[in-house]
Every structure is written in C-alpha cells, then in structure tokens.
Amino acid sequence: MSFQSKPLWQRFLIFLLPLMASNILQSLSGTLNSIYVGQLVGVDALAATATFFPIMFFLLSFLIGLSSGSTVLIGQAWGAKNIDKVKQVAGTTLATAFVLGVLVAIVGVIWTDQILSVLGVPADIAPITASYARVMLGCMPGFFLFIVATSVLRGVGDTITPLFSLLLSLAVGLVVTPALILGWFGLPQLGVIAAAVGSIAGFLSVLVFLFVYLRVRNMPLAPDGKLWAAMLHPDFALLGLILRLGLPAGLQMVVSSISGIVVVGLVNRFGSSATAAYGALGQVMSYVQFPAMSIGIAASIFGAQAIGAGKSDQLGAITRTGLVLNLLITGPLIALAYLFSQHLVALFITDPEVIDVAETLLHVVLWSILAFGGSVVFSGIMRSSGTVIAPMVLSLICILCIELPGAIVLSQTSMGLTGIWVAYAASFVMMFVLQGCWYRFVWRKKTITALV
C-alpha cells in the first residue's frame, strides 16, 4: 500500500513520529548540556545557561516566523507537485536566514553586556553568562541555516532526514561538551563555554552531513544548480509572500520572548537558586511541550499539502486527527512527568531545596500543556491556508492580557514564585478556547485557495 493510500491517521503518525523524535532529540541536546553543566560545573553555571535561553528565543523569533511562512508555501507547492517552486522558496529562505544570522551575530556580540543588564542577571553569574552568550551569538549564521534547512525538509514531507541530522548533532555534543568541561584528550577545560562549543560542533556537523547526504541520495532539496541559483538570487516577490505569512508568527514569538525575558527578570528577583529551578523546569516542560508542538506542525504541513493538491475538503479530518493525537500522546506524557517529577528535576539540580522548588512549580503548570497542544493544532491548520493574523492576535491577547500581567501581579502576592506559573497555565487554557472558537465559527466559513 502506497503512503498516500493509507488512512489519514496512519499517514499522520508516519510523518509525526520522526518529527516528535527530532524535537525530543533537539530538546535532549539542551538537556544533556544542562546536566553536564549542572553536575560538572555547578548551579551558577546552570543558572547562566538558563538566563541566556530567553535571549536565544528572542533572537530566533523572526527566524521561526520565516520558517513558518516558507513551510506553508513549500507544503502547498509540494502538494501541487511544483518542484521548481519548492526550490525557489527553499533557496530564498536559506539566503534570508543566513543574512539574518550575520546581523544577529554582529549585534548580539557587540551588545551582550547591555542585553544581560536589561535582564537583571544576578551579579554572581553575570561574567559566566556573558562569556557563554558571546560564543553562542557569534555562531548564529550557521545555527540559523541549520534550523531552516531542517524546516524546509519537513515541508516536502521528509521527517527522517531531520531526525538523522539531530541524532548526529546529539552524538557530537555528547562527546565534545564533557570533553571540554573535564579536559579529556588533552583539551582545555572551558567550563560553561564547553556547552556552547558542543552545540556549535553539533550543528556544523549536521550542515556538512546534509550537504553530502542530500546530494548522494538525489533528494528533492539536494543543493543542486537550481537551489544555489535561488540562494544567490533570491526571489524578492516570493520573499514578500513568505514574510507576509511568517512575520505574524515571528511577531508572536518576539512578544512571547519579551514576555519570557520579563519572567526571567521576575524569577531573578528571587535569587540564583530560583533561576536554576526555572532552568530545570523549562527542560522538563519542553519534553511534554515539544511533542504537542510537533502535532501542530504536522497538522499545518498536512493542511498545506492538501490545499496545494486541491483537496481542501480534507482539512477538517486533519484537524480532528491532530486533536485526538494530542490527547493520546501529550496526555500520557503529562501523567508520566507528574509521576516522576522529582527524579526528572534531580537530573539537573543537586541542591535538595532547589529540587523542591522546581518540582512544586512543575506541578502547577504541567497539566495546561494539554490545552496548549490543542491550541497549536487549531492555529497550525489555519496558518496552512495563509490565515496568520487571527491566530497571532488571539495568542498575543493571551500573552499580553493574561500571562504577562498575571505573572507580574501574582508574583507580588503570597503566591510568590508559584504565581508566575499559575499565569502561564491560565494563558494556555484561554489560548485553546480562543483559537478553537475562531476555527469553528470564523475560519471554517472562508473559501480556501492555494497561495502558490
């Protein structure tokens, strides 16, 4: 039986499982770095890497939007079997990502200290945070290419190659990071910077692998003459369409990251132990949140391909499949995280007091990721048709009117640190309600047409 003739839920799972594994591996890479840093360097070093995370998230925001816009167009072009258009979109996106990466590297390295000052980084971890940040920021051009390359591959239905890529990245990091922390093989001991160097070595290895592997296998997005031509001479009209689709998602990510920076500032007021707990909490949550996000990404790509193939009548079934899989996959993961919460947090932290804080906060917010997963299915399927403004506005309402003010106000009450995560949970629930209502009562009534 061919792939297209299989039932929708089977095709969804075949596409989804490698995508979920890839996102989990991507999270695992950061997790292992955090374990190495927390166990081999110390709590201050872990707090330094946790403080840098919202900066990275902020800098990646427009890139994520760019990838979102290009994936919709690639999915529609692939569904229409227009390979030349697929390569035009991919080449234009890769070129834009590289230029953005260069700009981010220049600005980020020059103003590292000012950025950390705005965050209110505790004085005891400011120097090591700055050294870690400068190394990471300086290598953004390569990292941006790595993110976009794996994203465009998913647009043509390939989730296996990105999985291989992340396995390679993880394997390289598993060796390089501890080697540079402990000074194996006669290498210098770099402390917290070793985590940054390990990440860089991983994504550079992947870029080399993709260049060779895609050409040897003669795959649709292999770097051939057409793709190079599209990269060297980007189609600016096409770029405008990509940005029109992607910038709302990027803006949403920017606002979310700014909110995250404010939250880190709130957390930092409770001391470096609270910051370390925040870092451990983020790592554990990502394992539940990334699979939920993967389901939303899969729904968006399946929706785009259906629209490109002229089969818009399948969009309702794709949405229902995504929602059911969110319940069947994200739900059990949440239950397991509750059951083993203390052991999970202890992977990153050795201080018993900090472990208790992180576990308590995890219990407050973890359940709401199920609602978050449902919201990204609704927003993803709407974005597959080019409807990007409404999902963005609804998400911003939740961030700016519930999450951020709630975190600020509740953290100043008797709830203290716990109040921040109560606000997160309330925001996720309202996001699900609003996205679902817009999908049901507004989006389903519009006429769906392909964009390319």
CSV table of C-alpha atoms in Angstrom, one decimal:
chain,number,residue,atom,x,y,z
A,1,MET,CA,0.0,0.0,0.0
A,2,SER,CA,1.4,3.4,-1.0
A,3,PHE,CA,1.8,6.2,1.5
A,4,GLN,CA,-1.0,8.3,0.0
A,5,SER,CA,-3.4,5.4,0.0
A,6,LYS,CA,-3.0,4.8,3.7
A,7,PRO,CA,-5.7,6.0,6.2
A,8,LEU,CA,-5.1,9.6,7.3
A,9,TRP,CA,-4.3,8.7,10.9
A,10,GLN,CA,-1.6,6.3,9.7
A,11,ARG,CA,0.0,8.9,7.3
A,12,PHE,CA,-0.2,11.4,10.2
A,13,LEU,CA,1.6,9.1,12.6
A,14,ILE,CA,4.3,8.0,10.0
A,15,PHE,CA,5.1,11.7,9.5
A,16,LEU,CA,4.6,12.7,13.1
A,17,LEU,CA,6.7,10.1,15.0
A,18,PRO,CA,10.1,11.1,13.4
A,19,LEU,CA,9.1,14.8,13.8
A,20,MET,CA,8.4,14.2,17.5
A,21,ALA,CA,11.6,12.2,17.9
A,22,SER,CA,13.5,15.1,16.2
A,23,ASN,CA,12.0,17.7,18.6
A,24,ILE,CA,12.7,15.5,21.6
A,25,LEU,CA,16.3,15.0,20.4
A,26,GLN,CA,16.7,18.7,20.0
A,27,SER,CA,15.5,19.2,23.5
A,28,LEU,CA,17.6,16.3,24.7
A,29,SER,CA,20.7,18.1,23.3
A,30,GLY,CA,20.0,21.1,25.5
A,31,THR,CA,19.0,18.8,28.4
A,32,LEU,CA,22.3,16.9,28.3
A,33,ASN,CA,24.2,20.2,28.2
A,34,SER,CA,22.3,21.3,31.2
A,35,ILE,CA,23.0,18.1,33.0
A,36,TYR,CA,26.7,18.3,32.2
A,37,VAL,CA,26.8,22.0,33.3
A,38,GLY,CA,24.7,21.5,36.4
A,39,GLN,CA,26.5,18.4,37.6
A,40,LEU,CA,30.1,19.0,36.4
A,41,VAL,CA,30.4,22.8,36.6
A,42,GLY,CA,27.8,23.9,39.2
A,43,VAL,CA,24.4,25.6,39.9
A,44,ASP,CA,25.8,29.1,39.0
A,45,ALA,CA,26.8,27.8,35.5
A,46,LEU,CA,23.3,26.2,35.1
A,47,ALA,CA,21.7,29.5,36.1
A,48,ALA,CA,23.9,31.2,33.5
A,49,THR,CA,22.7,29.0,30.6
A,50,ALA,CA,19.0,29.3,31.8
A,51,THR,CA,19.3,33.1,31.8
A,52,PHE,CA,20.6,33.0,28.2
A,53,PHE,CA,17.6,30.9,27.0
A,54,PRO,CA,15.1,33.8,26.5
A,55,ILE,CA,17.8,35.8,24.7
A,56,MET,CA,18.2,32.9,22.3
A,57,PHE,CA,14.4,32.6,22.0
A,58,PHE,CA,14.2,36.3,21.2
A,59,LEU,CA,16.9,36.1,18.5
A,60,LEU,CA,15.3,33.1,16.9
A,61,SER,CA,11.8,34.6,16.8
A,62,PHE,CA,11.9,36.0,13.3
A,63,LEU,CA,13.7,33.0,12.0
A,64,ILE,CA,10.9,30.8,13.3
A,65,GLY,CA,8.4,33.0,11.6
A,66,LEU,CA,10.4,32.9,8.4
A,67,SER,CA,10.5,29.1,8.6
A,68,SER,CA,6.8,29.0,9.3
A,69,GLY,CA,5.9,31.1,6.2
A,70,SER,CA,8.3,29.1,3.9
A,71,THR,CA,7.0,25.8,5.2
A,72,VAL,CA,3.4,26.7,4.2
A,73,LEU,CA,4.4,27.7,0.7
A,74,ILE,CA,6.7,24.6,0.3
A,75,GLY,CA,3.9,22.4,1.5
A,76,GLN,CA,1.5,23.8,-1.0
A,77,ALA,CA,4.0,23.7,-3.8
A,78,TRP,CA,4.9,20.1,-2.9
A,79,GLY,CA,1.2,19.2,-2.8
A,80,ALA,CA,0.8,20.7,-6.3
A,81,LYS,CA,4.0,18.7,-7.5
A,82,ASN,CA,5.7,22.0,-8.5
A,83,ILE,CA,9.3,21.1,-7.6
A,84,ASP,CA,10.8,24.3,-9.2
A,85,LYS,CA,8.7,26.4,-6.9
A,86,VAL,CA,9.7,24.3,-3.9
A,87,LYS,CA,13.4,25.1,-4.6
A,88,GLN,CA,12.7,28.8,-5.2
A,89,VAL,CA,11.0,29.0,-1.8
A,90,ALA,CA,13.7,27.0,-0.1
A,91,GLY,CA,16.6,28.9,-1.6
A,92,THR,CA,15.1,32.3,-0.9
A,93,THR,CA,14.5,31.2,2.7
A,94,LEU,CA,18.0,29.9,3.3
A,95,ALA,CA,19.6,33.0,1.9
A,96,THR,CA,17.5,35.2,4.1
A,97,ALA,CA,18.3,33.1,7.2
A,98,PHE,CA,22.0,33.4,6.6
A,99,VAL,CA,21.8,37.2,6.3
A,100,LEU,CA,19.7,37.4,9.4
A,101,GLY,CA,22.2,35.2,11.3
A,102,VAL,CA,25.1,37.5,10.3
A,103,LEU,CA,23.2,40.6,11.6
A,104,VAL,CA,22.2,38.8,14.9
A,105,ALA,CA,25.9,37.7,15.4
A,106,ILE,CA,27.2,41.3,15.0
A,107,VAL,CA,24.5,43.0,17.1
A,108,GLY,CA,24.5,40.3,19.8
A,109,VAL,CA,28.2,40.1,20.3
A,110,ILE,CA,28.6,43.9,20.5
A,111,TRP,CA,25.8,44.4,22.9
A,112,THR,CA,26.0,41.3,25.1
A,113,ASP,CA,26.6,43.2,28.3
A,114,GLN,CA,23.8,45.6,27.7
A,115,ILE,CA,21.3,42.8,27.0
A,116,LEU,CA,22.3,41.0,30.2
A,117,SER,CA,21.9,44.2,32.1
A,118,VAL,CA,18.4,44.6,30.9
A,119,LEU,CA,17.7,41.1,32.1
A,120,GLY,CA,18.9,42.0,35.6
A,121,VAL,CA,21.2,39.0,35.7
A,122,PRO,CA,22.4,38.3,39.3
A,123,ALA,CA,25.9,39.7,39.8
A,124,ASP,CA,27.3,36.3,40.9
A,125,ILE,CA,26.6,34.8,37.4
A,126,ALA,CA,26.9,37.8,35.1
A,127,PRO,CA,30.5,37.1,34.0
A,128,ILE,CA,30.0,33.5,33.0
A,129,THR,CA,26.6,34.3,31.4
A,130,ALA,CA,28.3,36.9,29.2
A,131,SER,CA,31.1,34.5,28.1
A,132,TYR,CA,28.6,31.8,27.2
A,133,ALA,CA,26.3,34.3,25.4
A,134,ARG,CA,29.1,35.7,23.2
A,135,VAL,CA,30.2,32.3,21.9
A,136,MET,CA,26.6,31.3,21.1
A,137,LEU,CA,25.7,34.6,19.4
A,138,GLY,CA,28.8,34.6,17.3
A,139,CYS,CA,27.8,31.4,15.6
A,140,MET,CA,24.2,32.3,14.7
A,141,PRO,CA,24.7,32.3,10.9
A,142,GLY,CA,25.4,28.6,10.9
A,143,PHE,CA,22.7,27.9,13.5
A,144,PHE,CA,20.1,29.7,11.5
A,145,LEU,CA,21.0,27.7,8.4
A,146,PHE,CA,20.7,24.5,10.4
A,147,ILE,CA,17.2,25.4,11.7
A,148,VAL,CA,15.9,26.5,8.3
A,149,ALA,CA,17.4,23.5,6.4
A,150,THR,CA,15.6,21.0,8.7
A,151,SER,CA,12.3,23.0,8.5
A,152,VAL,CA,12.2,23.1,4.7
A,153,LEU,CA,12.8,19.4,4.5
A,154,ARG,CA,9.7,18.8,6.6
A,155,GLY,CA,7.7,20.9,4.2
A,156,VAL,CA,8.2,18.3,1.5
A,157,GLY,CA,7.1,15.5,3.9
A,158,ASP,CA,10.7,14.4,4.9
A,159,THR,CA,10.9,14.0,8.7
A,160,ILE,CA,13.5,11.2,8.6
A,161,THR,CA,16.5,13.3,7.3
A,162,PRO,CA,16.0,15.9,10.1
A,163,LEU,CA,15.9,13.0,12.6
A,164,PHE,CA,19.2,11.7,11.3
A,165,SER,CA,20.6,15.2,11.5
A,166,LEU,CA,19.6,15.7,15.1
A,167,LEU,CA,21.0,12.3,16.1
A,168,LEU,CA,24.3,13.3,14.6
A,169,SER,CA,24.2,16.7,16.4
A,170,LEU,CA,23.4,14.9,19.7
A,171,ALA,CA,26.2,12.4,19.3
A,172,VAL,CA,28.7,15.1,18.6
A,173,GLY,CA,27.5,17.1,21.6
A,174,LEU,CA,27.7,14.1,23.9
A,175,VAL,CA,31.4,13.8,23.2
A,176,VAL,CA,32.5,17.5,22.8
A,177,THR,CA,30.8,19.0,25.8
A,178,PRO,CA,32.1,16.8,28.6
A,179,ALA,CA,35.5,16.6,26.8
A,180,LEU,CA,35.8,20.4,27.1
A,181,ILE,CA,34.4,20.5,30.6
A,182,LEU,CA,36.7,17.8,32.0
A,183,GLY,CA,39.7,18.4,29.7
A,184,TRP,CA,39.6,14.9,28.1
A,185,PHE,CA,42.1,14.1,25.3
A,186,GLY,CA,44.4,16.9,26.5
A,187,LEU,CA,41.8,19.6,25.5
A,188,PRO,CA,41.5,22.8,27.6
A,189,GLN,CA,38.8,22.9,30.4
A,190,LEU,CA,36.3,25.6,29.2
A,191,GLY,CA,33.7,25.4,32.0
A,192,VAL,CA,30.3,26.7,30.9
A,193,ILE,CA,31.6,27.7,27.5
A,194,ALA,CA,32.0,24.0,26.7
A,195,ALA,CA,28.2,23.7,26.4
A,196,ALA,CA,28.2,26.4,23.8
A,197,VAL,CA,31.1,24.9,21.8
A,198,GLY,CA,29.4,21.4,22.0
A,199,SER,CA,26.2,22.9,20.5
A,200,ILE,CA,28.2,24.6,17.7
A,201,ALA,CA,30.1,21.5,16.8
A,202,GLY,CA,26.8,19.6,16.6
A,203,PHE,CA,25.1,21.9,14.1
A,204,LEU,CA,28.2,22.4,12.0
A,205,SER,CA,28.5,18.6,11.6
A,206,VAL,CA,24.8,18.5,10.6
A,207,LEU,CA,25.3,21.1,7.9
A,208,VAL,CA,28.1,19.1,6.4
A,209,PHE,CA,26.1,15.9,6.6
A,210,LEU,CA,23.1,17.5,4.9
A,211,PHE,CA,25.2,18.8,2.0
A,212,VAL,CA,26.6,15.4,1.3
A,213,TYR,CA,23.6,13.2,2.2
A,214,LEU,CA,21.0,15.1,0.1
A,215,ARG,CA,23.3,15.1,-2.9
A,216,VAL,CA,24.2,11.4,-2.7
A,217,ARG,CA,20.5,10.4,-2.3
A,218,ASN,CA,19.5,12.9,-5.1
A,219,MET,CA,16.6,14.1,-2.9
A,220,PRO,CA,14.2,16.9,-3.9
A,221,LEU,CA,16.0,19.6,-1.9
A,222,ALA,CA,19.6,18.5,-2.7
A,223,PRO,CA,21.9,21.5,-3.2
A,224,ASP,CA,21.9,21.5,-7.0
A,225,GLY,CA,22.2,24.3,-9.5
A,226,LYS,CA,18.6,25.4,-9.1
A,227,LEU,CA,18.8,25.6,-5.3
A,228,TRP,CA,22.1,27.5,-5.4
A,229,ALA,CA,20.7,29.9,-8.0
A,230,ALA,CA,17.7,30.6,-5.8
A,231,MET,CA,20.0,31.2,-2.8
A,232,LEU,CA,22.4,33.5,-4.7
A,233,HIS,CA,19.5,35.4,-6.4
A,234,PRO,CA,16.5,35.4,-4.0
A,235,ASP,CA,13.1,36.0,-5.4
A,236,PHE,CA,12.1,39.1,-3.5
A,237,ALA,CA,8.4,38.9,-4.6
A,238,LEU,CA,8.4,35.4,-3.1
A,239,LEU,CA,10.2,36.6,-0.1
A,240,GLY,CA,7.5,39.2,0.4
A,241,LEU,CA,4.9,36.4,0.5
A,242,ILE,CA,7.0,34.4,2.9
A,243,LEU,CA,7.3,37.3,5.2
A,244,ARG,CA,3.6,38.2,5.0
A,245,LEU,CA,2.9,34.6,6.2
A,246,GLY,CA,5.8,34.4,8.6
A,247,LEU,CA,6.1,37.8,10.2
A,248,PRO,CA,2.9,37.4,12.3
A,249,ALA,CA,4.3,34.2,13.7
A,250,GLY,CA,7.6,35.9,14.2
A,251,LEU,CA,6.0,38.8,15.9
A,252,GLN,CA,4.1,36.4,18.2
A,253,MET,CA,7.4,34.8,19.0
A,254,VAL,CA,9.0,38.2,19.7
A,255,VAL,CA,6.3,39.2,22.1
A,256,SER,CA,6.4,35.7,23.7
A,257,SER,CA,10.2,36.0,24.1
A,258,ILE,CA,9.9,39.5,25.5
A,259,SER,CA,7.4,38.1,28.0
A,260,GLY,CA,9.9,35.4,28.8
A,261,ILE,CA,12.6,37.9,29.4
A,262,VAL,CA,10.3,39.8,31.8
A,263,VAL,CA,9.5,36.5,33.5
A,264,VAL,CA,13.3,35.7,33.9
A,265,GLY,CA,13.6,39.2,35.4
A,266,LEU,CA,10.9,38.3,37.9
A,267,VAL,CA,12.4,35.0,38.7
A,268,ASN,CA,15.9,36.6,39.1
A,269,ARG,CA,14.5,38.7,42.0
A,270,PHE,CA,14.1,35.5,44.0
A,271,GLY,CA,17.8,34.7,43.6
A,272,SER,CA,20.1,32.5,41.6
A,273,SER,CA,18.5,29.3,43.1
A,274,ALA,CA,15.1,30.3,41.7
A,275,THR,CA,16.8,30.9,38.3
A,276,ALA,CA,18.3,27.5,38.4
A,277,ALA,CA,14.9,26.0,39.3
A,278,TYR,CA,13.5,27.9,36.3
A,279,GLY,CA,16.1,26.3,34.0
A,280,ALA,CA,15.3,22.8,35.2
A,281,LEU,CA,11.6,23.4,35.0
A,282,GLY,CA,12.0,24.6,31.4
A,283,GLN,CA,13.9,21.5,30.4
A,284,VAL,CA,11.3,19.1,31.8
A,285,MET,CA,8.4,21.0,30.3
A,286,SER,CA,10.0,21.0,26.9
A,287,TYR,CA,9.7,17.2,26.7
A,288,VAL,CA,6.0,17.5,27.0
A,289,GLN,CA,5.6,20.7,25.1
A,290,PHE,CA,7.6,19.8,22.0
A,291,PRO,CA,5.6,16.7,21.1
A,292,ALA,CA,2.4,18.9,21.4
A,293,MET,CA,4.1,21.4,19.1
A,294,SER,CA,5.1,18.6,16.7
A,295,ILE,CA,1.4,17.7,16.3
A,296,GLY,CA,0.6,21.3,15.4
A,297,ILE,CA,3.5,21.4,12.9
A,298,ALA,CA,2.3,18.2,11.3
A,299,ALA,CA,-1.3,19.4,11.1
A,300,SER,CA,0.0,22.6,9.4
A,301,ILE,CA,2.1,20.7,6.8
A,302,PHE,CA,-0.6,18.2,6.0
A,303,GLY,CA,-3.1,21.0,5.6
A,304,ALA,CA,-0.8,23.0,3.3
A,305,GLN,CA,-0.1,19.9,1.1
A,306,ALA,CA,-3.9,19.1,1.0
A,307,ILE,CA,-4.6,22.7,-0.2
A,308,GLY,CA,-1.8,22.5,-2.8
A,309,ALA,CA,-3.2,19.3,-4.1
A,310,GLY,CA,-6.7,20.8,-4.3
A,311,LYS,CA,-8.1,18.7,-1.5
A,312,SER,CA,-9.3,21.3,1.0
A,313,ASP,CA,-12.1,19.0,2.0
A,314,GLN,CA,-9.6,17.0,4.0
A,315,LEU,CA,-8.8,19.9,6.4
A,316,GLY,CA,-11.5,19.0,8.9
A,317,ALA,CA,-10.3,15.4,9.1
A,318,ILE,CA,-6.7,16.6,9.6
A,319,THR,CA,-7.8,18.9,12.4
A,320,ARG,CA,-9.7,16.2,14.2
A,321,THR,CA,-6.8,13.8,13.8
A,322,GLY,CA,-4.4,16.3,15.3
A,323,LEU,CA,-6.6,17.0,18.3
A,324,VAL,CA,-7.1,13.2,19.0
A,325,LEU,CA,-3.4,12.6,18.8
A,326,ASN,CA,-2.7,15.5,21.2
A,327,LEU,CA,-4.9,13.7,23.7
A,328,LEU,CA,-3.4,10.3,23.1
A,329,ILE,CA,0.2,11.4,23.1
A,330,THR,CA,0.6,14.6,25.2
A,331,GLY,CA,-1.8,13.4,27.9
A,332,PRO,CA,0.2,10.3,28.9
A,333,LEU,CA,3.4,12.3,28.8
A,334,ILE,CA,2.0,14.8,31.2
A,335,ALA,CA,0.9,11.9,33.5
A,336,LEU,CA,4.4,10.4,33.4
A,337,ALA,CA,6.0,13.8,34.2
A,338,TYR,CA,3.8,14.2,37.2
A,339,LEU,CA,4.6,10.6,38.4
A,340,PHE,CA,8.4,11.0,38.1
A,341,SER,CA,8.7,14.8,38.6
A,342,GLN,CA,11.2,14.7,41.5
A,343,HIS,CA,13.5,12.3,39.6
A,344,LEU,CA,13.3,14.4,36.4
A,345,VAL,CA,14.1,17.7,38.2
A,346,ALA,CA,17.0,16.0,40.0
A,347,LEU,CA,18.7,15.3,36.7
A,348,PHE,CA,19.6,19.0,36.5
A,349,ILE,CA,20.0,20.0,40.1
A,350,THR,CA,21.7,18.5,43.2
A,351,ASP,CA,20.6,21.1,45.8
A,352,PRO,CA,17.5,19.5,47.6
A,353,GLU,CA,15.9,22.9,48.3
A,354,VAL,CA,16.1,23.9,44.6
A,355,ILE,CA,14.7,20.5,43.6
A,356,ASP,CA,11.7,21.0,45.8
A,357,VAL,CA,11.0,24.5,44.4
A,358,ALA,CA,11.3,23.2,40.8
A,359,GLU,CA,9.0,20.2,41.4
A,360,THR,CA,6.3,22.4,43.0
A,361,LEU,CA,6.3,24.8,40.1
A,362,LEU,CA,6.2,21.9,37.6
A,363,HIS,CA,3.0,20.5,39.3
A,364,VAL,CA,1.4,23.9,39.0
A,365,VAL,CA,1.8,24.3,35.2
A,366,LEU,CA,2.3,20.9,33.6
A,367,TRP,CA,-1.4,19.9,33.1
A,368,SER,CA,-2.1,23.0,31.0
A,369,ILE,CA,0.2,21.9,28.2
A,370,LEU,CA,-2.7,19.7,27.0
A,371,ALA,CA,-4.6,22.8,26.3
A,372,PHE,CA,-1.6,24.4,24.6
A,373,GLY,CA,-1.3,21.4,22.3
A,374,GLY,CA,-4.9,21.8,21.2
A,375,SER,CA,-4.4,25.5,20.5
A,376,VAL,CA,-1.4,24.9,18.2
A,377,VAL,CA,-3.4,22.3,16.2
A,378,PHE,CA,-6.1,25.0,15.6
A,379,SER,CA,-3.6,27.7,14.8
A,380,GLY,CA,-1.5,25.4,12.6
A,381,ILE,CA,-4.3,24.3,10.4
A,382,MET,CA,-5.5,27.9,9.9
A,383,ARG,CA,-1.9,29.0,9.0
A,384,SER,CA,-1.7,26.3,6.4
A,385,SER,CA,-4.3,28.2,4.4
A,386,GLY,CA,-2.5,31.6,4.8
A,387,THR,CA,-4.7,32.8,7.7
A,388,VAL,CA,-2.0,34.2,10.0
A,389,ILE,CA,-3.3,37.4,11.5
A,390,ALA,CA,-6.1,36.0,13.6
A,391,PRO,CA,-4.1,33.2,15.3
A,392,MET,CA,-1.4,35.7,16.1
A,393,VAL,CA,-3.8,38.3,17.6
A,394,LEU,CA,-5.5,35.6,19.7
A,395,SER,CA,-2.2,34.4,21.0
A,396,LEU,CA,-1.0,37.9,21.8
A,397,ILE,CA,-4.2,38.6,23.7
A,398,CYS,CA,-3.4,35.6,25.9
A,399,ILE,CA,0.3,36.6,26.4
A,400,LEU,CA,-0.2,40.4,26.9
A,401,CYS,CA,-3.5,40.3,28.8
A,402,ILE,CA,-3.2,37.1,30.9
A,403,GLU,CA,0.3,35.6,31.1
A,404,LEU,CA,2.4,38.7,31.5
A,405,PRO,CA,0.3,40.8,33.8
A,406,GLY,CA,-0.8,37.7,35.7
A,407,ALA,CA,2.9,36.8,36.3
A,408,ILE,CA,3.8,40.3,37.4
A,409,VAL,CA,0.8,40.7,39.8
A,410,LEU,CA,0.7,37.1,41.2
A,411,SER,CA,4.5,37.0,41.9
A,412,GLN,CA,4.0,40.0,44.2
A,413,THR,CA,1.3,38.3,46.2
A,414,SER,CA,1.6,35.5,48.8
A,415,MET,CA,1.9,33.1,45.9
A,416,GLY,CA,5.4,34.5,45.1
A,417,LEU,CA,7.3,32.4,42.6
A,418,THR,CA,4.3,30.0,42.1
A,419,GLY,CA,2.1,32.8,40.8
A,420,ILE,CA,4.2,33.1,37.7
A,421,TRP,CA,3.4,29.6,36.6
A,422,VAL,CA,-0.3,30.0,37.5
A,423,ALA,CA,-0.4,32.8,35.0
A,424,TYR,CA,1.2,30.5,32.3
A,425,ALA,CA,-1.4,27.8,32.9
A,426,ALA,CA,-4.3,30.3,32.6
A,427,SER,CA,-2.8,31.7,29.4
A,428,PHE,CA,-2.6,28.2,27.8
A,429,VAL,CA,-6.2,27.4,28.6
A,430,MET,CA,-7.5,30.7,27.2
A,431,MET,CA,-5.4,30.2,24.1
A,432,PHE,CA,-7.1,26.9,23.4
A,433,VAL,CA,-10.6,28.4,23.9
A,434,LEU,CA,-10.0,31.4,21.7
A,435,GLN,CA,-8.2,29.5,18.8
A,436,GLY,CA,-10.9,26.8,18.9
A,437,CYS,CA,-13.7,29.3,18.7
A,438,TRP,CA,-12.1,31.2,15.8
A,439,TYR,CA,-11.5,28.0,13.9
A,440,ARG,CA,-15.1,26.8,14.5
A,441,PHE,CA,-17.1,29.9,13.9
A,442,VAL,CA,-15.0,32.0,11.5
A,443,TRP,CA,-12.2,30.2,9.6
A,444,ARG,CA,-14.3,27.2,8.6
A,445,LYS,CA,-16.7,29.5,6.7
A,446,LYS,CA,-14.0,31.0,4.4
A,447,THR,CA,-13.0,29.8,0.9
A,448,ILE,CA,-9.6,28.1,0.9
A,449,THR,CA,-7.3,28.6,-2.1
A,450,ALA,CA,-3.6,27.8,-2.8
A,451,LEU,CA,-1.1,30.6,-2.5
A,452,VAL,CA,1.5,29.3,-5.0
